CSV table of C-alpha atoms in Angstrom, one decimal:
chain,number,residue,atom,x,y,z
I,1,MET,CA,12.5,-2.4,18.2
I,2,ASN,CA,16.0,-0.9,18.1
I,3,LEU,CA,17.9,-3.5,16.0
I,4,LYS,CA,21.1,-1.5,16.0
I,5,GLN,CA,21.3,-1.5,19.8
I,6,ILE,CA,20.3,-5.2,19.9
I,7,ALA,CA,23.1,-6.0,17.4
I,8,LYS,CA,25.6,-4.1,19.6
I,9,ASP,CA,24.5,-5.8,22.8
I,10,THR,CA,24.5,-9.2,21.2
I,11,ALA,CA,28.1,-8.7,19.9
I,12,LYS,CA,29.2,-7.7,23.4
I,13,THR,CA,27.5,-10.8,24.9
I,14,LEU,CA,29.2,-13.0,22.2
I,15,GLN,CA,32.6,-11.4,23.0
I,16,ARG,CA,32.1,-12.2,26.7
I,17,TYR,CA,31.0,-15.8,25.9
I,18,LEU,CA,34.0,-16.4,23.6
I,19,THR,CA,36.3,-15.2,26.4
I,20,TYR,CA,34.7,-17.8,28.6
I,21,GLN,CA,35.2,-20.5,26.0
I,22,ALA,CA,38.8,-19.4,25.6
I,23,LEU,CA,39.3,-19.7,29.4
I,24,LYS,CA,37.7,-23.2,29.2
I,25,THR,CA,40.2,-24.2,26.5
I,26,VAL,CA,43.2,-22.8,28.4
I,27,LEU,CA,42.0,-24.6,31.6
I,28,ALA,CA,41.8,-27.9,29.6
I,29,GLN,CA,45.3,-27.4,28.3
I,30,LEU,CA,46.7,-26.5,31.7
I,31,GLY,CA,45.0,-29.6,33.2
I,32,GLU,CA,47.4,-31.6,31.1
I,33,THR,CA,50.6,-29.5,31.2
I,34,ASN,CA,50.5,-27.6,34.5
I,35,PRO,CA,47.7,-28.7,36.8
I,36,PRO,CA,48.6,-26.4,39.8
I,37,LEU,CA,48.5,-23.4,37.5
I,38,GLY,CA,45.2,-24.7,36.1
I,39,ILE,CA,43.7,-24.8,39.6
I,40,TRP,CA,45.0,-21.3,40.4
I,41,LEU,CA,43.4,-20.0,37.2
I,42,GLN,CA,40.1,-21.8,37.9
I,43,ASN,CA,39.9,-20.2,41.4
I,44,PHE,CA,40.9,-16.8,40.1
I,45,SER,CA,38.3,-16.9,37.3
I,46,ALA,CA,35.3,-18.4,39.2
I,47,ASP,CA,33.6,-15.2,40.2
I,48,LYS,CA,35.3,-12.8,37.7
I,49,ILE,CA,34.8,-14.3,34.2
I,50,HIS,CA,31.4,-12.8,33.6
I,51,ASP,CA,32.9,-9.3,33.7
I,52,GLY,CA,34.7,-9.9,30.3
I,53,GLU,CA,37.2,-7.1,29.8
I,54,THR,CA,37.6,-6.3,33.5
I,55,TYR,CA,38.4,-10.0,34.1
I,56,ILE,CA,41.2,-9.9,31.5
I,57,GLU,CA,42.5,-6.7,33.0
I,58,GLU,CA,42.7,-8.2,36.5
I,59,LEU,CA,44.3,-11.3,35.2
I,60,PHE,CA,46.9,-9.2,33.3
I,61,ARG,CA,48.0,-7.7,36.7
I,62,GLU,CA,48.3,-11.1,38.3
I,63,LYS,CA,49.6,-13.3,35.5
I,64,PRO,CA,50.2,-11.5,32.2
I,65,ASP,CA,51.2,-14.8,30.4
I,66,LEU,CA,47.8,-16.3,31.1
I,67,ALA,CA,45.9,-13.1,30.1
I,68,LEU,CA,47.8,-13.0,26.8
I,69,ARG,CA,47.1,-16.7,26.2
I,70,ILE,CA,43.4,-16.3,26.8
I,71,MET,CA,43.3,-13.3,24.5
I,72,THR,CA,45.1,-15.2,21.7
I,73,VAL,CA,42.7,-18.1,22.1
I,74,ARG,CA,39.6,-16.0,22.0
I,75,GLU,CA,40.8,-14.2,18.9
I,76,HIS,CA,41.5,-17.5,17.2
I,77,ILE,CA,38.1,-19.0,18.2
I,78,ALA,CA,36.4,-15.8,16.8
I,79,GLU,CA,38.3,-16.1,13.5
I,80,GLU,CA,37.4,-19.8,13.2
I,81,ILE,CA,33.7,-20.0,14.2
I,82,THR,CA,31.9,-16.6,13.8
I,83,GLU,CA,31.3,-17.0,10.1
I,84,PHE,CA,29.2,-20.1,10.7
I,85,LEU,CA,27.1,-18.6,13.4
I,86,PRO,CA,24.5,-16.6,11.4
I,87,GLU,CA,23.4,-19.7,9.5
I,88,MET,CA,23.5,-21.9,12.6
I,89,VAL,CA,21.5,-19.4,14.7
I,90,ARG,CA,18.9,-18.6,12.0
I,91,THR,CA,18.3,-22.3,11.3
I,92,GLY,CA,18.3,-23.1,15.0
I,93,ILE,CA,15.6,-20.6,15.7
I,94,GLN,CA,13.5,-21.6,12.7
I,95,GLN,CA,13.6,-25.2,13.7
I,96,ALA,CA,12.9,-24.5,17.3
I,97,ASN,CA,9.9,-22.3,16.3
I,98,MET,CA,8.6,-25.0,14.1
I,99,GLU,CA,9.0,-27.6,16.8
I,100,GLN,CA,7.2,-25.4,19.3
I,101,ARG,CA,4.3,-24.9,16.9
I,102,ARG,CA,4.1,-28.6,16.2
I,103,GLN,CA,4.1,-29.5,19.9
I,104,HIS,CA,1.4,-26.9,20.5
I,105,LEU,CA,-0.8,-28.2,17.7
I,106,GLU,CA,-0.3,-31.7,19.0
I,107,ARG,CA,-1.4,-30.7,22.5
I,108,ILE,CA,-4.5,-28.9,21.1
I,109,THR,CA,-5.4,-31.8,18.8
I,110,GLN,CA,-5.0,-34.4,21.6
I,111,ILE,CA,-7.3,-32.4,23.9
I,112,ASN,CA,-10.0,-32.2,21.2
I,113,LEU,CA,-9.7,-35.8,20.1
I,114,SER,CA,-9.5,-37.3,23.6
I,115,GLY,CA,-12.3,-35.3,25.0
I,116,PRO,CA,-15.3,-37.4,23.7
I,117,SER,CA,-13.5,-40.7,23.8
I,118,LEU,CA,-11.7,-40.4,27.1
I,119,TYR,CA,-13.7,-43.2,28.8
I,120,PRO,CA,-15.3,-45.0,25.9
I,121,GLU,CA,-16.2,-48.2,27.8
I,122,GLN,CA,-17.8,-46.2,30.7
I,123,GLN,CA,-19.7,-44.1,28.2
I,124,THR,CA,-21.1,-47.1,26.3
I,125,THR,CA,-22.1,-49.0,29.5
I,126,SER,CA,-23.6,-45.9,31.2
I,127,ASP,CA,-25.7,-45.1,28.1
I,128,PRO,CA,-28.3,-47.8,27.5
I,129,ASN,CA,-29.4,-46.2,24.2
I,130,ASN,CA,-26.0,-46.9,22.8
I,131,GLU,CA,-26.1,-50.7,23.0
I,132,GLN,CA,-26.5,-51.8,19.5
S,1,MET,CA,40.3,-27.3,21.1
S,2,ASN,CA,37.1,-28.6,19.8
S,3,LEU,CA,36.0,-25.8,17.5
S,4,LYS,CA,32.9,-27.6,16.2
S,5,GLN,CA,31.6,-28.1,19.8
S,6,ILE,CA,32.4,-24.5,20.7
S,7,ALA,CA,30.5,-23.3,17.6
S,8,LYS,CA,27.5,-25.4,18.5
S,9,ASP,CA,27.5,-24.2,22.1
S,10,THR,CA,27.9,-20.6,21.0
S,11,ALA,CA,25.0,-20.8,18.6
S,12,LYS,CA,22.8,-22.2,21.4
S,13,THR,CA,23.8,-19.4,23.7
S,14,LEU,CA,23.0,-16.9,21.0
S,15,GLN,CA,19.6,-18.5,20.4
S,16,ARG,CA,18.8,-18.1,24.1
S,17,TYR,CA,20.1,-14.5,24.1
S,18,LEU,CA,18.0,-13.6,21.1
S,19,THR,CA,14.9,-15.1,22.9
S,20,TYR,CA,15.7,-12.8,25.8
S,21,GLN,CA,16.0,-9.8,23.5
S,22,ALA,CA,12.7,-10.8,21.9
S,23,LEU,CA,11.1,-10.9,25.3
S,24,LYS,CA,12.5,-7.4,26.1
S,25,THR,CA,11.1,-6.1,22.8
S,26,VAL,CA,7.6,-7.6,23.5
S,27,LEU,CA,7.7,-6.3,27.1
S,28,ALA,CA,8.4,-2.8,25.7
S,29,GLN,CA,5.5,-3.0,23.3
S,30,LEU,CA,3.1,-4.3,25.9
S,31,GLY,CA,4.2,-1.5,28.2
S,32,GLU,CA,2.5,0.9,25.7
S,33,THR,CA,-0.4,-1.2,24.5
S,34,ASN,CA,-1.4,-3.5,27.4
S,35,PRO,CA,0.5,-2.7,30.7
S,36,PRO,CA,-1.3,-5.3,32.9
S,37,LEU,CA,-0.4,-8.1,30.4
S,38,GLY,CA,3.2,-6.7,30.3
S,39,ILE,CA,3.4,-7.0,34.1
S,40,TRP,CA,2.0,-10.6,33.9
S,41,LEU,CA,4.6,-11.5,31.3
S,42,GLN,CA,7.5,-9.9,33.3
S,43,ASN,CA,6.5,-11.9,36.4
S,44,PHE,CA,6.1,-15.1,34.4
S,45,SER,CA,9.4,-14.8,32.7
S,46,ALA,CA,11.6,-13.5,35.5
S,47,ASP,CA,13.1,-16.9,36.6
S,48,LYS,CA,12.3,-18.9,33.5
S,49,ILE,CA,13.8,-17.0,30.5
S,50,HIS,CA,17.3,-18.5,30.9
S,51,ASP,CA,15.9,-21.9,30.0
S,52,GLY,CA,15.3,-20.9,26.4
S,53,GLU,CA,13.1,-23.5,24.7
S,54,THR,CA,11.6,-24.8,28.0
S,55,TYR,CA,10.6,-21.2,28.7
S,56,ILE,CA,8.8,-20.9,25.4
S,57,GLU,CA,7.1,-24.2,25.9
S,58,GLU,CA,5.8,-23.2,29.4
S,59,LEU,CA,4.6,-19.8,28.0
S,60,PHE,CA,2.8,-21.7,25.2
S,61,ARG,CA,0.7,-23.6,27.8
S,62,GLU,CA,-0.2,-20.4,29.6
S,63,LYS,CA,-0.6,-17.8,26.8
S,64,PRO,CA,0.0,-19.2,23.3
S,65,ASP,CA,-0.4,-15.7,21.7
S,66,LEU,CA,2.5,-14.3,23.7
S,67,ALA,CA,4.7,-17.4,23.0
S,68,LEU,CA,3.9,-17.0,19.2
S,69,ARG,CA,4.7,-13.3,19.4
S,70,ILE,CA,8.1,-13.8,21.1
S,71,MET,CA,8.9,-16.6,18.6
S,72,THR,CA,8.1,-14.3,15.7
S,73,VAL,CA,10.2,-11.5,17.1
S,74,ARG,CA,13.3,-13.6,17.8
S,75,GLU,CA,13.1,-15.0,14.2
S,76,HIS,CA,12.9,-11.5,12.9
S,77,ILE,CA,15.8,-10.3,15.0
S,78,ALA,CA,17.9,-13.3,13.9
S,79,GLU,CA,17.2,-12.5,10.3
S,80,GLU,CA,18.1,-8.8,10.7
S,81,ILE,CA,21.2,-8.8,12.8
S,82,THR,CA,23.1,-12.1,12.6
S,83,GLU,CA,24.8,-11.4,9.4
S,84,PHE,CA,26.6,-8.4,11.0
S,85,LEU,CA,27.7,-10.3,14.1
S,86,PRO,CA,30.9,-12.1,12.7
S,87,GLU,CA,32.5,-8.8,11.7
S,88,MET,CA,31.4,-7.0,14.9
S,89,VAL,CA,32.7,-9.7,17.2
S,90,ARG,CA,36.0,-10.2,15.4
S,91,THR,CA,36.6,-6.5,15.3
S,92,GLY,CA,35.5,-6.1,19.0
S,93,ILE,CA,37.8,-8.8,20.2
S,94,GLN,CA,40.8,-7.5,18.1
S,95,GLN,CA,40.3,-4.0,19.5
S,96,ALA,CA,39.8,-5.2,23.0
S,97,ASN,CA,43.0,-7.3,22.8
S,98,MET,CA,44.9,-4.3,21.4
S,99,GLU,CA,43.6,-2.1,24.2
S,100,GLN,CA,44.5,-4.7,26.9
S,101,ARG,CA,48.1,-4.9,25.5
S,102,ARG,CA,48.4,-1.2,25.3
S,103,GLN,CA,47.3,-0.7,28.9
S,104,HIS,CA,49.6,-3.5,30.1
S,105,LEU,CA,52.6,-1.9,28.3
S,106,GLU,CA,51.7,1.5,29.8
S,107,ARG,CA,51.6,0.0,33.3
S,108,ILE,CA,55.0,-1.7,32.8
S,109,THR,CA,56.5,1.4,31.4
S,110,GLN,CA,55.2,3.5,34.3
S,111,ILE,CA,56.6,1.1,36.8
S,112,ASN,CA,60.0,1.1,35.2
S,113,LEU,CA,60.0,4.9,34.8
S,114,SER,CA,58.7,5.7,38.2
S,115,GLY,CA,60.7,3.1,40.1
S,116,PRO,CA,64.0,5.1,40.6
S,117,SER,CA,62.3,8.4,41.0
S,118,LEU,CA,59.4,7.4,43.2
S,119,TYR,CA,60.6,9.5,46.2
S,120,PRO,CA,63.3,11.7,44.6
S,121,GLU,CA,63.4,14.2,47.5
S,122,GLN,CA,63.6,11.5,50.2
S,123,GLN,CA,66.3,9.7,48.2
S,124,THR,CA,68.5,12.8,47.8
S,125,THR,CA,68.1,13.9,51.5
S,126,SER,CA,68.7,10.3,52.9
S,127,ASP,CA,71.8,9.8,50.8
S,128,PRO,CA,74.5,12.3,51.8
S,129,ASN,CA,76.8,11.2,48.9
S,130,ASN,CA,74.3,12.5,46.5
S,131,GLU,CA,74.4,16.2,47.5
S,132,GLN,CA,76.2,17.9,44.7
């Protein structure tokens, strides 16, 4: 397991995701202040946003103001939220793992418990030795 | 901008991504220790991994050992790398923003510089007043 490479890839993925969240924020703002520009940005971004830096570069050539705005917003989001992520993610995974184990145990236990008593009435009536 | 919601969504996205990285790690291990099981897991996961917890749940019903293994690995990855992510992501975004601004300035400057002298020979030959 190459943890250093995983950390690098995860950071890049996060950077792309925060760029997407910055776009969403700017789109919501434009929806109130300049709807036509918002629609333009939505159409422009639809199939490009997943490219991350290439997306910003292309937007810079078309509308530098919007590119600068998204860049400013993603930097702000990163400054505000990243410090909380380690604890949130660690806790989230621990809780999800516990929940998965709990559900699995429940399924196993239900199968074992329900096996013999699945049709208790049928069992008692079909077994004459059991009528006491 | 709802930073609390963005932080929650980002943590969930990270959790899904680390589950994917855990799967990749387990696939690499199985490639060496049990290739047929590796191929089975690859086929099983191909169109399900993006569901995150639902994926783990379905894998639990099919092969609990593999589900437990991926869960253990993702918890380990989270413990090892998440503390480095805030700094990596903030620095990554700051550097990317600087680089985007630099490239944009370079393009603007090139356009302004190259504008008047784009076809210097044609300009001088087509303008008879300029022959001195």
